[in-house]
Coordinates of C-alpha atoms and ligand atoms in Angstrom, one line a residue:
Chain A
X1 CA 120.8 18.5 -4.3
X2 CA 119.3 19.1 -7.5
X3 CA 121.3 20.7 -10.3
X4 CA 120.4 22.3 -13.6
X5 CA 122.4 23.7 -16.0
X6 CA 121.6 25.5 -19.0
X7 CA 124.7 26.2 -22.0
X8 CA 124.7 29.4 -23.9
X9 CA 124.6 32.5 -21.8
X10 CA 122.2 35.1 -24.1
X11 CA 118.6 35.7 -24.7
X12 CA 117.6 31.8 -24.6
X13 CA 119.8 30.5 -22.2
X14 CA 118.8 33.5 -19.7
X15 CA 115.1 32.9 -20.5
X16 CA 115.6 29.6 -19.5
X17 CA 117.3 30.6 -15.9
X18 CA 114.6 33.0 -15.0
X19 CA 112.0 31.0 -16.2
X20 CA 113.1 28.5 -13.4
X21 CA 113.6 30.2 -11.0
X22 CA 110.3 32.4 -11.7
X23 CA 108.5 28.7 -11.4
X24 CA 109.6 27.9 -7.9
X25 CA 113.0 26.2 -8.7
X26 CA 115.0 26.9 -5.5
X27 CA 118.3 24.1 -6.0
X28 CA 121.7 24.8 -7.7
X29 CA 121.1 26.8 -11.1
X30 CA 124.7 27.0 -13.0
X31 CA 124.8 28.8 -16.7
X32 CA 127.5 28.7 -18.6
X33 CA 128.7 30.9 -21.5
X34 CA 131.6 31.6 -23.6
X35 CA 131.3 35.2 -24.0
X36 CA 132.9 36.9 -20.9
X37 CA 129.8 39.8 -21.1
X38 CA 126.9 39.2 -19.1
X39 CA 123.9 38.4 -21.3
X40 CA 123.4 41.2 -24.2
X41 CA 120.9 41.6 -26.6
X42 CA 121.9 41.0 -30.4
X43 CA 119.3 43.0 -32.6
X44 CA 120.9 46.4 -32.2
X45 CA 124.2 45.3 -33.4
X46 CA 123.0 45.7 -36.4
X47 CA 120.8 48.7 -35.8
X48 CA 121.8 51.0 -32.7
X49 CA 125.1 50.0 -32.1
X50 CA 126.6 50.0 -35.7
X51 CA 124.9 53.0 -36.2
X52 CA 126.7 54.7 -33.4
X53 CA 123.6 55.7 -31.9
X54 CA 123.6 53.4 -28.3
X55 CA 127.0 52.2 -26.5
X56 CA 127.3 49.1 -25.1
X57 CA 125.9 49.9 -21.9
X58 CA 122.3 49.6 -23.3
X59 CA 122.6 46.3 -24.8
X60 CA 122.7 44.7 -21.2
X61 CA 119.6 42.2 -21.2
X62 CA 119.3 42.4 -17.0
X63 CA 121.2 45.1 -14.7
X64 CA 123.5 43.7 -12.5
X65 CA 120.9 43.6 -9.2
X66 CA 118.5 41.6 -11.7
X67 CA 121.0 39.4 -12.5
X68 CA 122.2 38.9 -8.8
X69 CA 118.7 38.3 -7.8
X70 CA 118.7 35.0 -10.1
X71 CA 121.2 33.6 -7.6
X72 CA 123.5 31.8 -10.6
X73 CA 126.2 29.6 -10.7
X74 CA 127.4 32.0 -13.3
X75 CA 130.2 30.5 -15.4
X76 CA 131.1 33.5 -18.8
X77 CA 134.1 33.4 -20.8
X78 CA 134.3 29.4 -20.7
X79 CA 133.2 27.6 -23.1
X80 CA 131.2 23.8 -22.9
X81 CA 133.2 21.5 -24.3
X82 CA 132.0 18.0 -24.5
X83 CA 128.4 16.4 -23.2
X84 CA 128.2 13.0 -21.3
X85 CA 124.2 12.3 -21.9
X86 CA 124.9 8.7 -20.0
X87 CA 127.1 10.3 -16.8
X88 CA 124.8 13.5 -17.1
X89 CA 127.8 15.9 -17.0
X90 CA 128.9 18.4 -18.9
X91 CA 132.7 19.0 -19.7
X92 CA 134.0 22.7 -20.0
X93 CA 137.3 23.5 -22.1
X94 CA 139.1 24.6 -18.8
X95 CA 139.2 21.1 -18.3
X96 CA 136.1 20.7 -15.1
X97 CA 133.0 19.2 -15.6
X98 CA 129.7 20.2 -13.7
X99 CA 127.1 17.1 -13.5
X100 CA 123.4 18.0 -14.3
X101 CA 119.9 16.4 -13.2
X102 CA 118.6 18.5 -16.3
X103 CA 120.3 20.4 -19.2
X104 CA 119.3 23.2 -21.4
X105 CA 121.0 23.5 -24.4
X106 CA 120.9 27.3 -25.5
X107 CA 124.4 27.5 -27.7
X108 CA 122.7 29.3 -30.8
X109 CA 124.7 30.0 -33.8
X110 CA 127.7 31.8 -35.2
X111 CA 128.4 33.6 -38.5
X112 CA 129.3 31.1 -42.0
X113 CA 132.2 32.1 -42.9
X114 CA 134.1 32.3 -46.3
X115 CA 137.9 31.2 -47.6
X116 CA 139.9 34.1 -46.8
X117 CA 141.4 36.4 -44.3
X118 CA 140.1 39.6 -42.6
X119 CA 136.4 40.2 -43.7
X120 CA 133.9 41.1 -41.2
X121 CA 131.3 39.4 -39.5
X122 CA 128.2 40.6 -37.3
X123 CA 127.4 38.5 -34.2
X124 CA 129.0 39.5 -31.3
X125 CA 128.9 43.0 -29.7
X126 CA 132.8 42.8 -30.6
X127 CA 132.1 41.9 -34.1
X128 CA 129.9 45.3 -33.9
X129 CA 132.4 47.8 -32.5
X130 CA 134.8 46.4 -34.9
X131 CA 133.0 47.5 -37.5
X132 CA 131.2 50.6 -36.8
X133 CA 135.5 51.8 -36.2
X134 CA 136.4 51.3 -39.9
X135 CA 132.5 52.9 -41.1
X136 CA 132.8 56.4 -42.0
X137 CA 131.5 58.8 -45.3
X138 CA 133.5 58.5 -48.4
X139 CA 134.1 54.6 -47.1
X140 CA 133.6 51.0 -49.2
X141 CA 131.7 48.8 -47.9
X142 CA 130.9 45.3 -49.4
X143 CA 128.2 43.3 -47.7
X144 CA 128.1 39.8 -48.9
X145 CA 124.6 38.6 -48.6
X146 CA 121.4 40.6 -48.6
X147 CA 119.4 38.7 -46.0
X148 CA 118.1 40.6 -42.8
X149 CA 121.5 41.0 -41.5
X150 CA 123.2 42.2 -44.7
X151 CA 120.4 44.6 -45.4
X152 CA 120.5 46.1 -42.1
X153 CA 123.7 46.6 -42.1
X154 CA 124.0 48.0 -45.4
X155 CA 120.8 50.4 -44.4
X156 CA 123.2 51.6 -41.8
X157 CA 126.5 51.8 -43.7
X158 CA 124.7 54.1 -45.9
X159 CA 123.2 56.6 -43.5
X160 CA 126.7 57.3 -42.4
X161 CA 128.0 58.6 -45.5
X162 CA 129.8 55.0 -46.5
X163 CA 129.6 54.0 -50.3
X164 CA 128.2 50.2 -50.0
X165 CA 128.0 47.0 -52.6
X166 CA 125.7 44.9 -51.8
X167 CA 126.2 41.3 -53.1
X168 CA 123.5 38.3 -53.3
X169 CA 123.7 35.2 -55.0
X170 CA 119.9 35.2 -55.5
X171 CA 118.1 36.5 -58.6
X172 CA 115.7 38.8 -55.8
X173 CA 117.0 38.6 -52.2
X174 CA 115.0 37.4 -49.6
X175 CA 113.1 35.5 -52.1
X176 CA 112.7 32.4 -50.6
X177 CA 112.1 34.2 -47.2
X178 CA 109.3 36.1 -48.3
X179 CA 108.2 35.5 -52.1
X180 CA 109.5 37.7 -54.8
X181 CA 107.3 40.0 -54.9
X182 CA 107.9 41.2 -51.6
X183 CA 111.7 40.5 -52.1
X184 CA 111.6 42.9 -54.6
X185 CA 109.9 45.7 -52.6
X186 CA 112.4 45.5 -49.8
X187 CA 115.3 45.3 -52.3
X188 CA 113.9 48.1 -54.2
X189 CA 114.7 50.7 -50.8
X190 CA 118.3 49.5 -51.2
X191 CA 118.4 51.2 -54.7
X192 CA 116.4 54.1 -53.8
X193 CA 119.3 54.4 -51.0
X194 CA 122.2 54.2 -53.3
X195 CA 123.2 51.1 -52.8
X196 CA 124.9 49.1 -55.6
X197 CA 122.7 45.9 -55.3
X198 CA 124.4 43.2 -57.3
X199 CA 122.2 40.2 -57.8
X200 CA 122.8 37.0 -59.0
X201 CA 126.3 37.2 -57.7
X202 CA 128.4 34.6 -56.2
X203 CA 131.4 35.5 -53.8
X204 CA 134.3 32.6 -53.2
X205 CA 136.5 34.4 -51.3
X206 CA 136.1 37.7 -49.1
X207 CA 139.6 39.0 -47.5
X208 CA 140.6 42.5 -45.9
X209 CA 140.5 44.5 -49.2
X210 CA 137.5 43.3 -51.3
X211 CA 136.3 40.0 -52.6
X212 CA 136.6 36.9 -55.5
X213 CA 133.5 36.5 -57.4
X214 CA 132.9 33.2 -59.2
X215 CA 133.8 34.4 -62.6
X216 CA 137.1 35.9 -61.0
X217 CA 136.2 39.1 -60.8
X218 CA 137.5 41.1 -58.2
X219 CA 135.3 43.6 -56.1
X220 CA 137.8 46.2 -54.0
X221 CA 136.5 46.9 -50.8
X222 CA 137.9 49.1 -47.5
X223 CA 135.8 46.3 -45.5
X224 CA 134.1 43.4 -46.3
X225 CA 130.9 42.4 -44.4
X226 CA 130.1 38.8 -44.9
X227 CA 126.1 38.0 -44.2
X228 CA 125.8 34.9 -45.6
X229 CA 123.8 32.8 -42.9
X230 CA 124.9 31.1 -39.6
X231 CA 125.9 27.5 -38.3
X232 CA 124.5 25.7 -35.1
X233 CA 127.0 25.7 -32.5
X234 CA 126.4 22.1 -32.1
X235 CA 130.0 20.9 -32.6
X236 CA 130.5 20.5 -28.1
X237 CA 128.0 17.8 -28.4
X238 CA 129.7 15.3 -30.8
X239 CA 129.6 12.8 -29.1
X240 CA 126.8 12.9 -27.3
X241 CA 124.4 10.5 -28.7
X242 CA 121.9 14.0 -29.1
X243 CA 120.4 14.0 -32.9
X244 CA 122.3 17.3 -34.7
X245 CA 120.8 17.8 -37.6
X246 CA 121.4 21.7 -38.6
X247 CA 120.6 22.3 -34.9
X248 CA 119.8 20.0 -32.0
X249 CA 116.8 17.6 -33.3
X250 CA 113.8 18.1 -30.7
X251 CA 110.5 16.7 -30.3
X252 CA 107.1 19.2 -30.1
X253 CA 108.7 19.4 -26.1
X254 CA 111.6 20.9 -27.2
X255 CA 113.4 17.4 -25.7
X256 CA 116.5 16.5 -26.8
X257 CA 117.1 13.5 -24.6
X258 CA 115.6 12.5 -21.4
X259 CA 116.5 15.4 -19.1
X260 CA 118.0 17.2 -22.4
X261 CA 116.2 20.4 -23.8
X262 CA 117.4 22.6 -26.5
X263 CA 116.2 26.7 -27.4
X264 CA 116.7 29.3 -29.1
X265 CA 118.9 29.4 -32.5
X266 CA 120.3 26.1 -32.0
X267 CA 117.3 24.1 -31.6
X268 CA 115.3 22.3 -34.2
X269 CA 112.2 21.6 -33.0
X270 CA 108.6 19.9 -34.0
X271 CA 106.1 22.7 -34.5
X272 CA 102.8 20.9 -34.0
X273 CA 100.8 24.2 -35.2
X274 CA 102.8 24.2 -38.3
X275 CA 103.3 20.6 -38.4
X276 CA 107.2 20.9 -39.4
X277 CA 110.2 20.5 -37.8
X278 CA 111.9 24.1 -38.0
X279 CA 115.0 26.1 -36.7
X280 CA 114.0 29.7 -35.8
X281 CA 116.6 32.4 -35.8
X282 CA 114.7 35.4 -34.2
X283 CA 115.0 37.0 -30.6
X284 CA 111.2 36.2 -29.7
X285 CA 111.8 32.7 -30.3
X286 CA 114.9 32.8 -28.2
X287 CA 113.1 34.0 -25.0
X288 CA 109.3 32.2 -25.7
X289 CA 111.4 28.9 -26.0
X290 CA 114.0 29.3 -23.3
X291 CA 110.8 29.6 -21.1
X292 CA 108.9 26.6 -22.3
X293 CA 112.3 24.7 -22.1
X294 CA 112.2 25.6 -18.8
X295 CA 108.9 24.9 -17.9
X296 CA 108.7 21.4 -19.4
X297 CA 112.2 20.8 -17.6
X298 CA 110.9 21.8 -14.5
X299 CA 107.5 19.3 -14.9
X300 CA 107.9 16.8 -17.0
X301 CA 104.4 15.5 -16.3
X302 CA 102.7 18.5 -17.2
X303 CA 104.6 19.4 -20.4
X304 CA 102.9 21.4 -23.0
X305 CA 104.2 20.9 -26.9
X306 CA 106.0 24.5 -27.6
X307 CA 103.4 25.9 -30.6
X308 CA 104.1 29.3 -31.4
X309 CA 103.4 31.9 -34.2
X310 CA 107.3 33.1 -35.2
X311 CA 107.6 36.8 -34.8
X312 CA 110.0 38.8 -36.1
X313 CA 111.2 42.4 -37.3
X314 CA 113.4 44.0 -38.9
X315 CA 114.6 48.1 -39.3
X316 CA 116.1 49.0 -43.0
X317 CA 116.2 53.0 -43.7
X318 CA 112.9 53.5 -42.8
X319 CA 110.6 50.9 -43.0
X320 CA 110.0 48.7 -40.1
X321 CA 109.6 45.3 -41.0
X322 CA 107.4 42.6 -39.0
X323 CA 106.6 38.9 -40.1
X324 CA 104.1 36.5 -38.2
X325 CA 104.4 32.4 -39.0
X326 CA 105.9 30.6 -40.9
X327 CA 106.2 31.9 -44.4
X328 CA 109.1 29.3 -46.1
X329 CA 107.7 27.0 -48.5
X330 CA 104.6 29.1 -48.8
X331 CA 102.4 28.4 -51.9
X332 CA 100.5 32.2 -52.7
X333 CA 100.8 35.7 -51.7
X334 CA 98.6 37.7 -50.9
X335 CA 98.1 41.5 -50.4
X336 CA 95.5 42.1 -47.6
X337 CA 95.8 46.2 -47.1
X338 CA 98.0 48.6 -48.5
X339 CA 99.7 48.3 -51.6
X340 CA 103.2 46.8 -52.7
X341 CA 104.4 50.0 -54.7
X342 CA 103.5 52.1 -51.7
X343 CA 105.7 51.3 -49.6
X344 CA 103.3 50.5 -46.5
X345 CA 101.5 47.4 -47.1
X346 CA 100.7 43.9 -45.3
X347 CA 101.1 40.8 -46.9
X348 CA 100.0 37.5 -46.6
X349 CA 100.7 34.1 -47.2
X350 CA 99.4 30.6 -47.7
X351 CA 100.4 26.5 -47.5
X352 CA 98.3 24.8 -48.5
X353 CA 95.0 25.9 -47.5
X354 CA 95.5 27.8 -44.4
X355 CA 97.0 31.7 -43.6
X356 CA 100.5 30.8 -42.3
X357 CA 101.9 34.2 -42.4
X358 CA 101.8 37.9 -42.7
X359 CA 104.4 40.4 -43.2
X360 CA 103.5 44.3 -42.6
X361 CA 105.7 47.4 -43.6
X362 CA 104.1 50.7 -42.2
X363 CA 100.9 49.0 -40.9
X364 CA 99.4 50.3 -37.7
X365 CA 99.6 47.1 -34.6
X366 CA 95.9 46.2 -34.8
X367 CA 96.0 45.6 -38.3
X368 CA 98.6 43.0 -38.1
X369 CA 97.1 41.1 -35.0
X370 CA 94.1 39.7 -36.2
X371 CA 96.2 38.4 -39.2
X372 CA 98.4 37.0 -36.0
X373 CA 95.2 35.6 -34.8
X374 CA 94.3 34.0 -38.4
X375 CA 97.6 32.2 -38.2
X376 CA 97.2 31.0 -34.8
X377 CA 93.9 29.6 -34.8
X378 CA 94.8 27.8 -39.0
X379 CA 91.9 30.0 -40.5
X380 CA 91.8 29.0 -43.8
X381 CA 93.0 31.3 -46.3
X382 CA 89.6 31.7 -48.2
X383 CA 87.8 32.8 -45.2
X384 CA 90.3 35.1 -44.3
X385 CA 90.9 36.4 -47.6
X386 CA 86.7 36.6 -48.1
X387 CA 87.2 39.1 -45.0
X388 CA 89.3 41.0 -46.9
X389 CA 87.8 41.6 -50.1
X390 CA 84.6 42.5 -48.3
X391 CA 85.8 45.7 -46.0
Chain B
X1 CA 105.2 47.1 -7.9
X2 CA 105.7 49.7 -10.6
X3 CA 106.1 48.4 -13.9
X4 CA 108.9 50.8 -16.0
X5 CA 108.9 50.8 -19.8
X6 CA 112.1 52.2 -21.8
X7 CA 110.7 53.9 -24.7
X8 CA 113.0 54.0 -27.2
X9 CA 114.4 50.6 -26.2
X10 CA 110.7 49.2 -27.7
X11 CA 110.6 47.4 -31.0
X12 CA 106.6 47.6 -31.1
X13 CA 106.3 43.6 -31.4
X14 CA 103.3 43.6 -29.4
X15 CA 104.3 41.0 -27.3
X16 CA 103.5 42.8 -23.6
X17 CA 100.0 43.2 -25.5
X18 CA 100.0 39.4 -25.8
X19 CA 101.2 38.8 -22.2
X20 CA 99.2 41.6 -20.7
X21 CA 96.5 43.3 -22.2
X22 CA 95.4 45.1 -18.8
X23 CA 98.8 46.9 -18.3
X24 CA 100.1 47.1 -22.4
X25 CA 98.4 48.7 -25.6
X26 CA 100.5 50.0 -28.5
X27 CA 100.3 53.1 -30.0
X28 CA 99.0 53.0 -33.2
X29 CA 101.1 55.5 -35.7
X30 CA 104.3 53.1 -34.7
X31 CA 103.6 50.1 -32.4
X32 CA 105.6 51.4 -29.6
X33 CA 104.0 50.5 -26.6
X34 CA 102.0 52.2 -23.8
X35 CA 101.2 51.6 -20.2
X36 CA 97.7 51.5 -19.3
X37 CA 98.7 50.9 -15.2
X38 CA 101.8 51.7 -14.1
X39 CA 101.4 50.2 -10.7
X40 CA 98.9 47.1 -11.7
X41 CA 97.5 45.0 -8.6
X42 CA 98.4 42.2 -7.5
X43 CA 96.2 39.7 -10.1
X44 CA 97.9 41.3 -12.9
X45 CA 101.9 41.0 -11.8
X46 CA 102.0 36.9 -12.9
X47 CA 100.8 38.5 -16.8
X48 CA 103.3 41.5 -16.6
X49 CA 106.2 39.6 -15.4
X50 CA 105.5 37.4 -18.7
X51 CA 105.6 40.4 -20.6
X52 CA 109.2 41.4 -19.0
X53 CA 110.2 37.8 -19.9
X54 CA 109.2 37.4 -23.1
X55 CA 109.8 41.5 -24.6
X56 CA 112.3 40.9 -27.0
X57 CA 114.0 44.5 -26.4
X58 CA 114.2 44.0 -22.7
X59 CA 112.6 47.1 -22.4
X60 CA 110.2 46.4 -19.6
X61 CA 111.4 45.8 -15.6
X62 CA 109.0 45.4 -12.7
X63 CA 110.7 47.3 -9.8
X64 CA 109.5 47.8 -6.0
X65 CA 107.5 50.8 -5.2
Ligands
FAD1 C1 123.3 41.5 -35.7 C2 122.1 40.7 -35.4 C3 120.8 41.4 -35.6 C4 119.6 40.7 -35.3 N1 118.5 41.3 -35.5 C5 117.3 40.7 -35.2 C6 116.0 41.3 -35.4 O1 116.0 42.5 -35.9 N2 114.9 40.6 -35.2 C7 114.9 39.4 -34.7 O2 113.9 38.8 -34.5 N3 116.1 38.7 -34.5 C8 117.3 39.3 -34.8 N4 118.5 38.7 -34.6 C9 118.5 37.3 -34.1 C10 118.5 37.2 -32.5 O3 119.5 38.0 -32.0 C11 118.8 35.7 -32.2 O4 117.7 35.0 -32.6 C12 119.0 35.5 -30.7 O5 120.2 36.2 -30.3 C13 119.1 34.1 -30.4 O6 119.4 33.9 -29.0 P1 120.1 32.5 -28.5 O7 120.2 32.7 -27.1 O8 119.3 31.4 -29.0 O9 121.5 32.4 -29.2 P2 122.7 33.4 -29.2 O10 122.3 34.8 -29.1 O11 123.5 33.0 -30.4 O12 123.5 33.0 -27.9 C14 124.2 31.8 -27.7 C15 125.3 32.0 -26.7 O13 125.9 30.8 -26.4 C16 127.3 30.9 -26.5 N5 128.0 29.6 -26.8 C17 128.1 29.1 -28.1 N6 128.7 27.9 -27.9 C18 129.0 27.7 -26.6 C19 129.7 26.7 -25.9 N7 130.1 25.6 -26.5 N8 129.8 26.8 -24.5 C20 129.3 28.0 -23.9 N9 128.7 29.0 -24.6 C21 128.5 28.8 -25.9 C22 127.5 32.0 -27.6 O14 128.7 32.6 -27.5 C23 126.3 32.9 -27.2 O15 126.7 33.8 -26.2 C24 119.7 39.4 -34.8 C25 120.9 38.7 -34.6 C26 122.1 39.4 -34.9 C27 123.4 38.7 -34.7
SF4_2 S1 107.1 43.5 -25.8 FE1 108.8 45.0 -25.5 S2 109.4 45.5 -27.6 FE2 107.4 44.5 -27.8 S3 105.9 46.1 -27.8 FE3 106.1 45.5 -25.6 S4 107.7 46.8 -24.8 FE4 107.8 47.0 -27.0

């Protein structure tokens, strides 16, 4: 009897599972994760949940009958341990091992960490209610790191009264996310919030009680927030003979190794649309490439190279942030409808000579698709642009 | 089948709109989405069970009745 097994037991790994199942695969179907939860969404961690708005209840990614349904082998709280590619089996840390006649690899990432003792992090729903216990007004919070994560959570931290230092080595956060300009627009809602934005900053050590800056200066905290970017969890497949590279190396299939996919955070992948390889850390991705995993697992005959347009968004104050493609390494910004100062505006950007991304604050859904569409179809960026300067 | 949409669990990505024009549009003041059919025939069901699959705030189920 066939068996597939898929590692990592959240938005990618369950994609994966139904995806299979959804295309007909009847035989043994056994997912294993190290969190003891059932599969849980992670965006609201950040949002919702630190916030104090949702419990944990509403973070559940399937109710239990939907998860039933999937008839799993379900295997939580253990974690994969070790990866046979040659003996097709995979070893757990309880000491088993479950053979596989096809693998997905769905183990995402986990937060970087820095010397010292006690500072938070923000992955995990525990990592979550830790920190929304020690949030309240008159509190200091030091977030180190003003990417999406830090952002958010400093967004939050501030609507509940808490004081907040926001720390971030670059000269503009976000900058080599989304251009400067842009950077500068997000960063400026930080100020306009209160926040003590300190740029330019580097942090060597964050403890309990506040954190080392590189010149020795000492920032005094009640908590420490450290948002300084995440690791593959790729270490379970040393080993292997599988290419790890800052996430497990895939071609435009989103192969590993014969019988070996990889999605989600942990999976570096050939975009053939984009024509990079990339690693894509947002929840869209997770789910669009657990499926196509799946699919291409399921028939390897008919597999279809996984070419999507990155999505993702992000909630600060008030502002809802969305970004289409593939904006790193772009060459030129552009601003296709609103304005920058305003506040609600739509951006876009170019490599080379195509649109490879947008990124909207406050702009109504049809006005971002077709610059969606623009990206998807490689328009290039002086026909699109043309378009513009014409309505 | 009777497709159910948690409101306030949307993010507005737009991606049901992708998967399943016939059954999703998105309101336009803030992207949150909208059921045009809340029971959709059978030719639609393949499109909105993409939609549940791929909606990244797992605020779409497809239930009996
Ligand atoms: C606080 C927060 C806010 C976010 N906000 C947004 C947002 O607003 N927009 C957006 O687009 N994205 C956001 N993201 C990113 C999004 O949540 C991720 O892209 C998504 O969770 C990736 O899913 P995944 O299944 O690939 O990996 P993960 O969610 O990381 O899941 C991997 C699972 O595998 C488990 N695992 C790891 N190693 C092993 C092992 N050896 N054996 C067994 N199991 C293992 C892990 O414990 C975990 O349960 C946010 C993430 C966080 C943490
Ligand atoms: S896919 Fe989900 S989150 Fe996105 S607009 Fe539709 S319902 Fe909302």
């Amino acid at each position: 009897m066939t068996r597939y097994v898929i590692v990592g037991g959240s938005a990618a790994g369950l994609a994966a599972a139904e995806t299979l199942r959804r295309e007909g695969y009847d035989g043994t179907l056994t997912l294993i994760g190290d969190e003891s939860r059932p599969p849980y969404d992670r965006p609201p961690l950040s949002k919702q949940v630190l916030a104090g708005e949702w419990d944990a209840d509403r973070l559940r990614l399937r109710t239990p009958a939907d998860l039933d349904a999937l008839g799993l082998d379900l295997r939580l709280g253990v974690a994969a341990a070790g990866l046979d590619t040659a003996g097709r089996t995979v070893r757990l840390a309880d000491g088993t091992s479950v053979a596989y006649d096809g693998l997905v690899v769905a183990t995402g990432v986990r937060p970087r960490r820095l010397p010292g003792e006690g500072a938070h992090v923000l992955r995990s729903l525990d990592d979550a209610l830790a920190l929304r216990g020690r949030l309240a007004a008159g509190r200091h919070l030091v977030v180190v790191g003003a990417g999406f994560l830090g952002a958010e959570a400093a967004a939050v931290a501030r609507g509940l009264g808490a004081r907040v230092t926001l720390l971030e080595p670059a000269p503009v956060p976000l900058a080599h996310a989304v251009g400067e300009a842009v950077g500068r627009v997000l960063s400026r809602a930080h100020l306009e919030h209160g926040v003590d934005l300190r740029t330019g900053v580097t942090v060597v050590e964050a403890g309990a009680g506040g954190v080392r800056l590189a010149d020795g200066t000492v920032v005094e905290a009640d908590e420490v927030l450290v948002a300084a970017g995440s690791l593959p969890n790729t270490e379970w497949l040393d080993g292997s003979g599988l290419t790890v590279e800052d996430g497990v190396v895939c071609d435009a299939y989103c192969r590993a190794a014969p019988g070996v996919y990889a999605a989600g955070d942990v999976a570096r992948w050939h975009n053939p649309l984009f024509g990079v390889a990339m690693r894509i850390e947002h929840r869209t991705n997770a789910a669009e490439q657990g499926m196509a995993a799946a699919r291409n697992l399921l028939r390897p005959e008919a597999s279809k190279p996984f070419a999507p347009v990155p999505y993702f968004w992000s909630d600060q104050y008030d502002m809802k942030i969305q970004a289409y493609g593939y904006l790193r390494g772009h060459d030129e910004v552009g601003v296709a409808d609103g304005d920058l100062s305003s506040g609600r505006f739509l951006a876009v950007y170019r490599t080379g000579d195509h649109v490879s991304g947008a990124l909207a604050v406050g702009m109504p859904p049809k006005a971002i698709r077709s610059w969606r569409q623009a990206i998807t179809t490689r328009t290039p960026w002086h026909d699109a642009m043309g378009a513009v300067s014409v309505n | 089948m009777r497709v159910e949409l948690d409101e306030p669990k949307c993010v507005a990505s737009g991606q049901c709109v992708m998967a399943s024009p016939e059954v999703f549009d998105q309101r336009d003041e803030d992207g949150v989405a909208v059921l045009l059919e809340e029971t959709p025939g059978a030719e639609l069901l393949d499109g909105v069970r993409e939609a549940v699959a791929i909606c990244p705030a797992a605020a779409i189920r497809l239930v009996e009745g």
